């Protein structure tokens, strides 16, 4: 591995995503491990994106919440750009899901609770995540999930208005209708993504499936909002309804804040799973399984 990034000593590569490569590094001053995302050239080479991202990084540095990955630094040695952040020792929710399949209802509600609390904090700072999905929820060894990659949804290369306004790392499974249309988005776009995430956690499959990204996008725009209960009979009506409301086509018909979503979810979970549902919500064991599987060659 080559020398370092600024003062940070690079120890290895954690992984690669569409928005960039992530390195494990050491902050020698504090003897603290950090994760450094090298923004993909398509992002780092776009001055408008970098200007926006630099501004957002300043706000991201104020993120101070157990359910949001902390941001420590933003470096721009041209032509590169790096975001230095808290290293989360664990596995992404995507990895956890691909090993454990569907979560229990209590676990699904617990994961959503963390995500909504982290989002509520970020929204309070004026930050919209824009790309909430299982890949961007990093779970530590205690089973605490943390939102990563704020503001990193990337402008689709060459996409005009009305096309896929933003490229997501995989398929646009969690994209709100307004984002698909290329319209300005606000925190209610994150609410929509959380609704789609809750649907998937409850049923084991995303709300809209199709053969191509474009066809999935069309379903987000046009198909009636599916009920999680239709897909998995065991899903109780209350929680299914909360997910459906969050996925309303019109932002005005969704929960208007992460706090409102969470309050409704907690109420439904208590009703559907019992007041002590949180005592069964931990995903610590599932994360340990994912870490063990990832450690295998
Ligand atoms: O390649 P995989 O899926 O193993 O989870 C993220 C993904 O891992 C991980 O880097 C890879 C490319 O995005 N990642 C991103 N931010 C991270 C962080 N702050 C992180 N891992 C730990 N801490």
Tab-separated table of C-alpha atoms and ligand atoms in Angstrom:
chain	number	residue	atom	x	y	z
A	1	UNK	CA	0.000	0.000	0.000
A	2	UNK	CA	1.400	3.405	-0.952
A	3	UNK	CA	2.509	5.974	1.621
A	4	UNK	CA	-0.438	7.780	3.051
A	5	UNK	CA	-3.257	10.215	2.594
A	6	UNK	CA	-2.289	13.492	4.209
A	7	UNK	CA	-1.115	12.589	7.683
A	8	UNK	CA	-3.124	9.356	7.687
A	9	UNK	CA	-1.244	6.070	7.308
A	10	UNK	CA	-3.107	3.738	4.981
A	11	UNK	CA	-3.240	0.149	6.260
A	12	UNK	CA	-5.409	-1.495	3.646
A	13	UNK	CA	-8.491	-1.363	1.473
A	14	UNK	CA	-11.867	-2.004	3.069
A	15	UNK	CA	-13.868	-2.078	-0.145
A	16	UNK	CA	-15.001	-0.352	-3.277
A	17	UNK	CA	-18.350	1.184	-4.000
A	18	UNK	CA	-19.684	3.302	-6.854
A	19	UNK	CA	-18.986	6.489	-4.928
A	20	UNK	CA	-15.395	5.507	-4.206
A	21	UNK	CA	-12.821	3.242	-2.628
A	22	UNK	CA	-12.688	3.023	1.150
A	23	UNK	CA	-9.362	2.575	2.951
A	24	UNK	CA	-8.580	1.607	6.515
A	25	UNK	CA	-6.051	4.078	7.890
A	26	UNK	CA	-4.469	5.298	11.102
A	27	UNK	CA	-4.517	8.800	12.466
A	28	UNK	CA	-1.000	8.838	13.945
A	29	UNK	CA	-1.679	11.802	16.227
A	30	UNK	CA	-4.487	10.078	18.069
A	31	UNK	CA	-3.505	6.455	17.342
A	32	UNK	CA	-7.051	6.096	16.080
A	33	UNK	CA	-8.271	3.945	13.190
A	34	UNK	CA	-10.285	5.786	10.570
A	35	UNK	CA	-11.988	4.909	7.310
A	36	UNK	CA	-11.069	7.117	4.361
A	37	UNK	CA	-13.260	7.268	1.298
A	38	UNK	CA	-11.473	8.307	-1.860
A	39	UNK	CA	-14.230	9.842	-3.928
A	40	UNK	CA	-14.547	8.207	-7.332
A	41	UNK	CA	-12.961	10.256	-10.140
A	42	UNK	CA	-16.412	10.825	-11.648
A	43	UNK	CA	-17.310	12.663	-8.430
A	44	UNK	CA	-13.946	14.219	-7.564
A	45	UNK	CA	-13.626	15.516	-11.136
A	46	UNK	CA	-16.964	17.319	-11.019
A	47	UNK	CA	-16.273	20.795	-9.555
A	48	UNK	CA	-19.954	21.460	-8.887
A	49	UNK	CA	-20.286	18.229	-6.937
A	50	UNK	CA	-17.086	18.911	-4.982
A	51	UNK	CA	-18.253	22.430	-4.092
A	52	UNK	CA	-21.532	21.068	-2.794
A	53	UNK	CA	-19.849	18.158	-1.074
A	54	UNK	CA	-17.246	20.413	0.624
A	55	UNK	CA	-20.060	22.491	2.059
A	56	UNK	CA	-21.870	19.367	3.181
A	57	UNK	CA	-18.703	17.910	4.692
A	58	UNK	CA	-18.538	20.944	6.989
A	59	UNK	CA	-22.039	20.148	8.178
A	60	UNK	CA	-21.291	16.404	8.298
A	61	UNK	CA	-18.414	17.151	10.646
A	62	UNK	CA	-21.106	18.240	13.106
A	63	UNK	CA	-22.790	14.825	13.023
A	64	UNK	CA	-22.582	13.590	16.573
A	65	UNK	CA	-24.898	10.646	17.013
A	66	UNK	CA	-24.467	6.900	17.706
A	67	UNK	CA	-26.462	6.079	14.552
A	68	UNK	CA	-24.488	8.256	12.158
A	69	UNK	CA	-20.915	7.684	11.022
A	70	UNK	CA	-18.776	10.551	12.266
A	71	UNK	CA	-16.875	12.656	9.758
A	72	UNK	CA	-13.470	13.970	10.798
A	73	UNK	CA	-11.868	15.568	7.774
A	74	UNK	CA	-12.161	16.368	4.083
A	75	UNK	CA	-8.984	16.486	2.016
A	76	UNK	CA	-8.714	17.744	-1.546
A	77	UNK	CA	-5.265	17.185	-2.961
A	78	UNK	CA	-6.126	17.682	-6.668
A	79	UNK	CA	-7.274	15.740	-8.568
A	80	UNK	CA	-8.462	13.566	-5.671
A	81	UNK	CA	-10.840	14.125	-2.783
A	82	UNK	CA	-11.031	12.158	0.451
A	83	UNK	CA	-13.511	11.982	3.276
A	84	UNK	CA	-12.036	10.862	6.595
A	85	UNK	CA	-14.570	9.211	8.871
A	86	UNK	CA	-15.161	6.957	11.827
A	87	UNK	CA	-14.165	3.353	11.124
A	88	UNK	CA	-17.087	1.043	11.817
A	89	UNK	CA	-15.774	-2.375	12.745
A	90	UNK	CA	-18.535	-4.706	11.628
A	91	UNK	CA	-20.594	-5.407	8.513
A	92	UNK	CA	-23.062	-3.553	6.349
A	93	UNK	CA	-26.742	-4.291	6.792
A	94	UNK	CA	-26.650	-5.660	3.228
A	95	UNK	CA	-24.119	-8.277	4.312
A	96	UNK	CA	-26.178	-9.089	7.389
A	97	UNK	CA	-29.305	-9.497	5.261
A	98	UNK	CA	-27.682	-11.647	2.635
A	99	UNK	CA	-26.623	-14.089	5.343
A	100	UNK	CA	-29.645	-13.966	7.618
A	101	UNK	CA	-32.358	-13.316	5.026
A	102	UNK	CA	-35.354	-11.655	6.571
A	103	UNK	CA	-35.081	-10.065	10.007
A	104	UNK	CA	-37.695	-10.666	12.671
A	105	UNK	CA	-40.295	-7.917	13.010
A	106	UNK	CA	-38.696	-6.729	16.231
A	107	UNK	CA	-35.253	-6.608	14.617
A	108	UNK	CA	-36.627	-4.751	11.601
A	109	UNK	CA	-38.231	-2.170	13.872
A	110	UNK	CA	-35.011	-1.892	15.880
A	111	UNK	CA	-32.870	-1.262	12.797
A	112	UNK	CA	-35.359	1.327	11.566
A	113	UNK	CA	-35.383	2.995	14.969
A	114	UNK	CA	-31.633	3.491	14.795
A	115	UNK	CA	-31.733	4.719	11.210
A	116	UNK	CA	-34.554	7.153	11.963
A	117	UNK	CA	-32.802	8.506	15.038
A	118	UNK	CA	-29.608	9.042	13.049
A	119	UNK	CA	-31.568	10.654	10.236
A	120	UNK	CA	-33.515	12.853	12.625
A	121	UNK	CA	-30.218	14.167	13.966
A	122	UNK	CA	-28.859	14.750	10.438
A	123	UNK	CA	-32.058	16.403	9.259
A	124	UNK	CA	-31.827	18.722	12.247
A	125	UNK	CA	-28.498	19.897	10.846
A	126	UNK	CA	-30.079	20.410	7.439
A	127	UNK	CA	-28.499	17.293	5.916
A	128	UNK	CA	-30.500	15.026	3.634
A	129	UNK	CA	-28.912	11.617	3.155
A	130	UNK	CA	-30.316	10.950	-0.364
A	131	UNK	CA	-29.177	7.325	-0.494
A	132	UNK	CA	-30.529	5.355	2.468
A	133	UNK	CA	-30.139	1.637	1.700
A	134	UNK	CA	-28.788	-1.469	3.435
A	135	UNK	CA	-25.321	-0.922	1.925
A	136	UNK	CA	-25.128	2.442	3.700
A	137	UNK	CA	-26.129	1.201	7.136
A	138	UNK	CA	-22.977	-0.055	8.798
A	139	UNK	CA	-23.519	-2.299	11.801
A	140	UNK	CA	-20.891	-2.501	14.522
A	141	UNK	CA	-20.129	-5.552	16.643
A	142	UNK	CA	-22.703	-4.499	19.221
A	143	UNK	CA	-25.386	-4.529	16.526
A	144	UNK	CA	-25.677	-0.726	16.415
A	145	UNK	CA	-26.311	0.479	12.884
A	146	UNK	CA	-24.815	3.725	11.657
A	147	UNK	CA	-25.702	5.706	8.553
A	148	UNK	CA	-22.787	6.268	6.211
A	149	UNK	CA	-22.303	8.144	2.958
A	150	UNK	CA	-24.399	11.238	3.510
A	151	UNK	CA	-24.807	13.300	0.371
A	152	UNK	CA	-22.901	10.859	-1.786
A	153	UNK	CA	-25.680	9.891	-4.170
A	154	UNK	CA	-24.048	10.865	-7.385
A	155	UNK	CA	-25.415	12.927	-10.216
A	156	UNK	CA	-25.948	10.444	-13.015
A	157	UNK	CA	-23.414	11.035	-15.744
A	158	UNK	CA	-25.138	12.576	-18.708
A	159	UNK	CA	-28.604	12.165	-17.232
A	160	UNK	CA	-30.870	15.037	-18.022
A	161	UNK	CA	-33.877	16.113	-16.001
A	162	UNK	CA	-36.439	13.370	-15.899
A	163	UNK	CA	-33.848	10.662	-16.333
A	164	UNK	CA	-32.461	8.859	-13.321
A	165	UNK	CA	-31.534	11.989	-11.412
A	166	UNK	CA	-29.082	10.100	-9.289
A	167	UNK	CA	-27.160	6.924	-9.674
A	168	UNK	CA	-27.285	4.560	-6.812
A	169	UNK	CA	-24.659	1.918	-6.199
A	170	UNK	CA	-26.963	-0.888	-7.182
A	171	UNK	CA	-30.504	-0.628	-8.417
A	172	UNK	CA	-32.815	2.258	-7.535
A	173	UNK	CA	-34.714	0.112	-5.052
A	174	UNK	CA	-35.125	2.820	-2.440
A	175	UNK	CA	-35.414	5.917	-4.630
A	176	UNK	CA	-38.287	8.292	-4.064
A	177	UNK	CA	-40.486	9.290	-7.017
A	178	UNK	CA	-39.325	12.907	-6.810
A	179	UNK	CA	-35.688	11.833	-6.933
A	180	UNK	CA	-36.397	9.616	-9.938
A	181	UNK	CA	-37.987	12.582	-11.677
A	182	UNK	CA	-34.885	14.645	-11.010
A	183	UNK	CA	-36.814	17.094	-8.850
A	184	UNK	CA	-35.311	18.732	-5.781
A	185	UNK	CA	-35.478	16.431	-2.779
A	186	UNK	CA	-35.867	17.110	0.921
A	187	UNK	CA	-35.822	14.975	4.042
A	188	UNK	CA	-39.037	13.267	2.944
A	189	UNK	CA	-37.040	11.486	0.280
A	190	UNK	CA	-35.111	9.838	3.133
A	191	UNK	CA	-38.439	8.971	4.765
A	192	UNK	CA	-39.479	7.211	1.545
A	193	UNK	CA	-36.230	5.237	1.415
A	194	UNK	CA	-36.734	4.205	5.055
A	195	UNK	CA	-40.230	3.001	4.188
A	196	UNK	CA	-38.839	0.868	1.366
A	197	UNK	CA	-36.125	-0.396	3.704
A	198	UNK	CA	-38.677	-1.319	6.370
A	199	UNK	CA	-40.706	-3.167	3.734
A	200	UNK	CA	-37.663	-5.188	2.721
A	201	UNK	CA	-36.623	-5.953	6.298
A	202	UNK	CA	-40.122	-7.209	7.068
A	203	UNK	CA	-40.676	-9.252	3.924
A	204	UNK	CA	-37.212	-10.214	2.721
A	205	UNK	CA	-37.712	-8.457	-0.618
A	206	UNK	CA	-37.780	-4.852	-1.810
A	207	UNK	CA	-41.155	-3.237	-2.552
A	208	UNK	CA	-40.660	-3.039	-6.318
A	209	UNK	CA	-38.828	-5.615	-8.375
A	210	UNK	CA	-38.268	-5.683	-12.112
A	211	UNK	CA	-35.727	-6.751	-14.693
A	212	UNK	CA	-34.128	-3.370	-15.192
A	213	UNK	CA	-33.370	-0.269	-13.156
A	214	UNK	CA	-35.657	1.722	-15.411
A	215	UNK	CA	-38.557	-0.659	-14.842
A	216	UNK	CA	-38.037	-0.450	-11.064
A	217	UNK	CA	-38.106	3.339	-11.320
A	218	UNK	CA	-41.346	3.219	-13.280
A	219	UNK	CA	-42.898	1.113	-10.532
A	220	UNK	CA	-41.853	3.648	-7.890
A	221	UNK	CA	-43.635	6.273	-9.965
A	222	UNK	CA	-46.726	4.379	-11.048
A	223	UNK	CA	-47.486	1.176	-9.137
A	224	UNK	CA	-49.798	1.236	-6.141
A	225	UNK	CA	-47.866	1.160	-2.863
A	226	UNK	CA	-47.568	-2.533	-1.965
A	227	UNK	CA	-48.514	-3.871	1.434
A	228	UNK	CA	-45.809	-5.824	3.277
A	229	UNK	CA	-48.636	-8.008	4.597
A	230	UNK	CA	-49.555	-9.155	1.117
A	231	UNK	CA	-46.018	-10.392	0.560
A	232	UNK	CA	-45.506	-11.935	3.978
A	233	UNK	CA	-48.702	-12.868	5.799
A	234	UNK	CA	-46.940	-12.905	9.155
A	235	UNK	CA	-46.260	-9.150	9.011
A	236	UNK	CA	-48.705	-7.459	11.371
A	237	UNK	CA	-51.092	-4.848	9.978
A	238	UNK	CA	-49.826	-1.965	12.120
A	239	UNK	CA	-46.176	-2.045	11.061
A	240	UNK	CA	-47.149	-2.800	7.450
A	241	UNK	CA	-49.236	0.365	7.448
A	242	UNK	CA	-46.374	2.457	8.762
A	243	UNK	CA	-44.116	1.261	5.935
A	244	UNK	CA	-46.830	1.960	3.357
A	245	UNK	CA	-47.412	5.505	4.598
A	246	UNK	CA	-43.693	6.268	4.415
A	247	UNK	CA	-43.716	5.085	0.797
A	248	UNK	CA	-46.559	7.364	-0.279
A	249	UNK	CA	-45.981	8.751	-3.780
A	250	UNK	CA	-46.506	12.334	-2.643
A	251	UNK	CA	-44.107	13.647	0.006
A	252	UNK	CA	-47.031	15.421	1.680
A	253	UNK	CA	-48.734	12.068	2.327
A	254	UNK	CA	-45.701	10.576	4.119
A	255	UNK	CA	-44.507	11.087	7.658
A	256	UNK	CA	-43.143	14.609	7.598
A	257	UNK	CA	-40.189	13.993	9.890
A	258	UNK	CA	-38.063	11.067	11.031
A	259	UNK	CA	-39.432	11.670	14.523
A	260	UNK	CA	-43.019	11.285	13.352
A	261	UNK	CA	-42.144	8.071	11.500
A	262	UNK	CA	-40.393	6.715	14.584
A	263	UNK	CA	-43.240	7.586	16.958
A	264	UNK	CA	-45.724	5.780	14.725
A	265	UNK	CA	-43.419	2.806	14.272
A	266	UNK	CA	-42.824	2.436	18.015
A	267	UNK	CA	-46.535	2.593	18.684
A	268	UNK	CA	-47.269	-0.049	16.055
A	269	UNK	CA	-44.392	-2.266	17.250
A	270	UNK	CA	-45.629	-2.130	20.844
A	271	UNK	CA	-49.095	-3.029	19.700
A	272	UNK	CA	-48.023	-5.741	17.253
A	273	UNK	CA	-45.035	-7.274	19.038
A	274	UNK	CA	-45.696	-6.350	22.675
A	275	UNK	CA	-44.399	-3.522	24.837
A	276	UNK	CA	-41.110	-5.359	25.395
A	277	UNK	CA	-40.343	-5.714	21.660
A	278	UNK	CA	-37.005	-3.981	21.983
A	279	UNK	CA	-35.678	-6.760	24.196
A	280	UNK	CA	-35.858	-8.976	21.080
A	281	UNK	CA	-34.597	-6.415	18.568
A	282	UNK	CA	-30.838	-6.924	18.755
A	283	UNK	CA	-29.019	-7.914	15.550
A	284	UNK	CA	-25.720	-8.448	17.365
A	285	UNK	CA	-25.658	-12.197	16.658
A	286	UNK	CA	-26.547	-11.672	12.994
A	287	UNK	CA	-23.732	-9.126	12.656
A	288	UNK	CA	-21.286	-11.586	14.257
A	289	UNK	CA	-22.334	-14.203	11.694
A	290	UNK	CA	-21.788	-11.715	8.848
A	291	UNK	CA	-18.355	-10.732	10.177
A	292	UNK	CA	-17.344	-14.367	10.508
A	293	UNK	CA	-18.493	-15.094	6.946
A	294	UNK	CA	-16.653	-12.025	5.636
A	295	UNK	CA	-13.463	-13.066	7.375
A	296	UNK	CA	-13.418	-16.293	5.420
A	297	UNK	CA	-11.104	-16.359	2.404
B	1	LIG	O1	-17.121	-3.677	0.287
B	1	LIG	P1	-17.925	-3.947	1.518
B	1	LIG	O2	-19.388	-4.075	1.295
B	1	LIG	O3	-17.357	-5.000	2.419
B	1	LIG	O4	-19.305	-1.236	4.096
B	1	LIG	C1	-18.589	-0.492	3.133
B	1	LIG	C2	-18.198	-1.345	1.943
B	1	LIG	O5	-17.792	-2.601	2.406
B	1	LIG	C3	-17.240	-0.096	3.683
B	1	LIG	O6	-16.458	0.142	2.532
B	1	LIG	C4	-16.964	-0.634	1.448
B	1	LIG	C5	-17.184	0.245	0.241
B	1	LIG	O7	-18.144	1.228	0.503
B	1	LIG	N1	-17.272	1.142	4.458
B	1	LIG	C6	-17.692	2.361	4.037
B	1	LIG	N2	-17.556	3.261	5.008
B	1	LIG	C7	-17.031	2.611	6.088
B	1	LIG	C8	-16.688	3.002	7.433
B	1	LIG	N3	-16.844	4.278	7.847
B	1	LIG	C9	-16.857	1.255	5.739
B	1	LIG	N4	-16.377	0.345	6.589
B	1	LIG	C10	-16.076	0.787	7.838
B	1	LIG	N5	-16.208	2.055	8.254
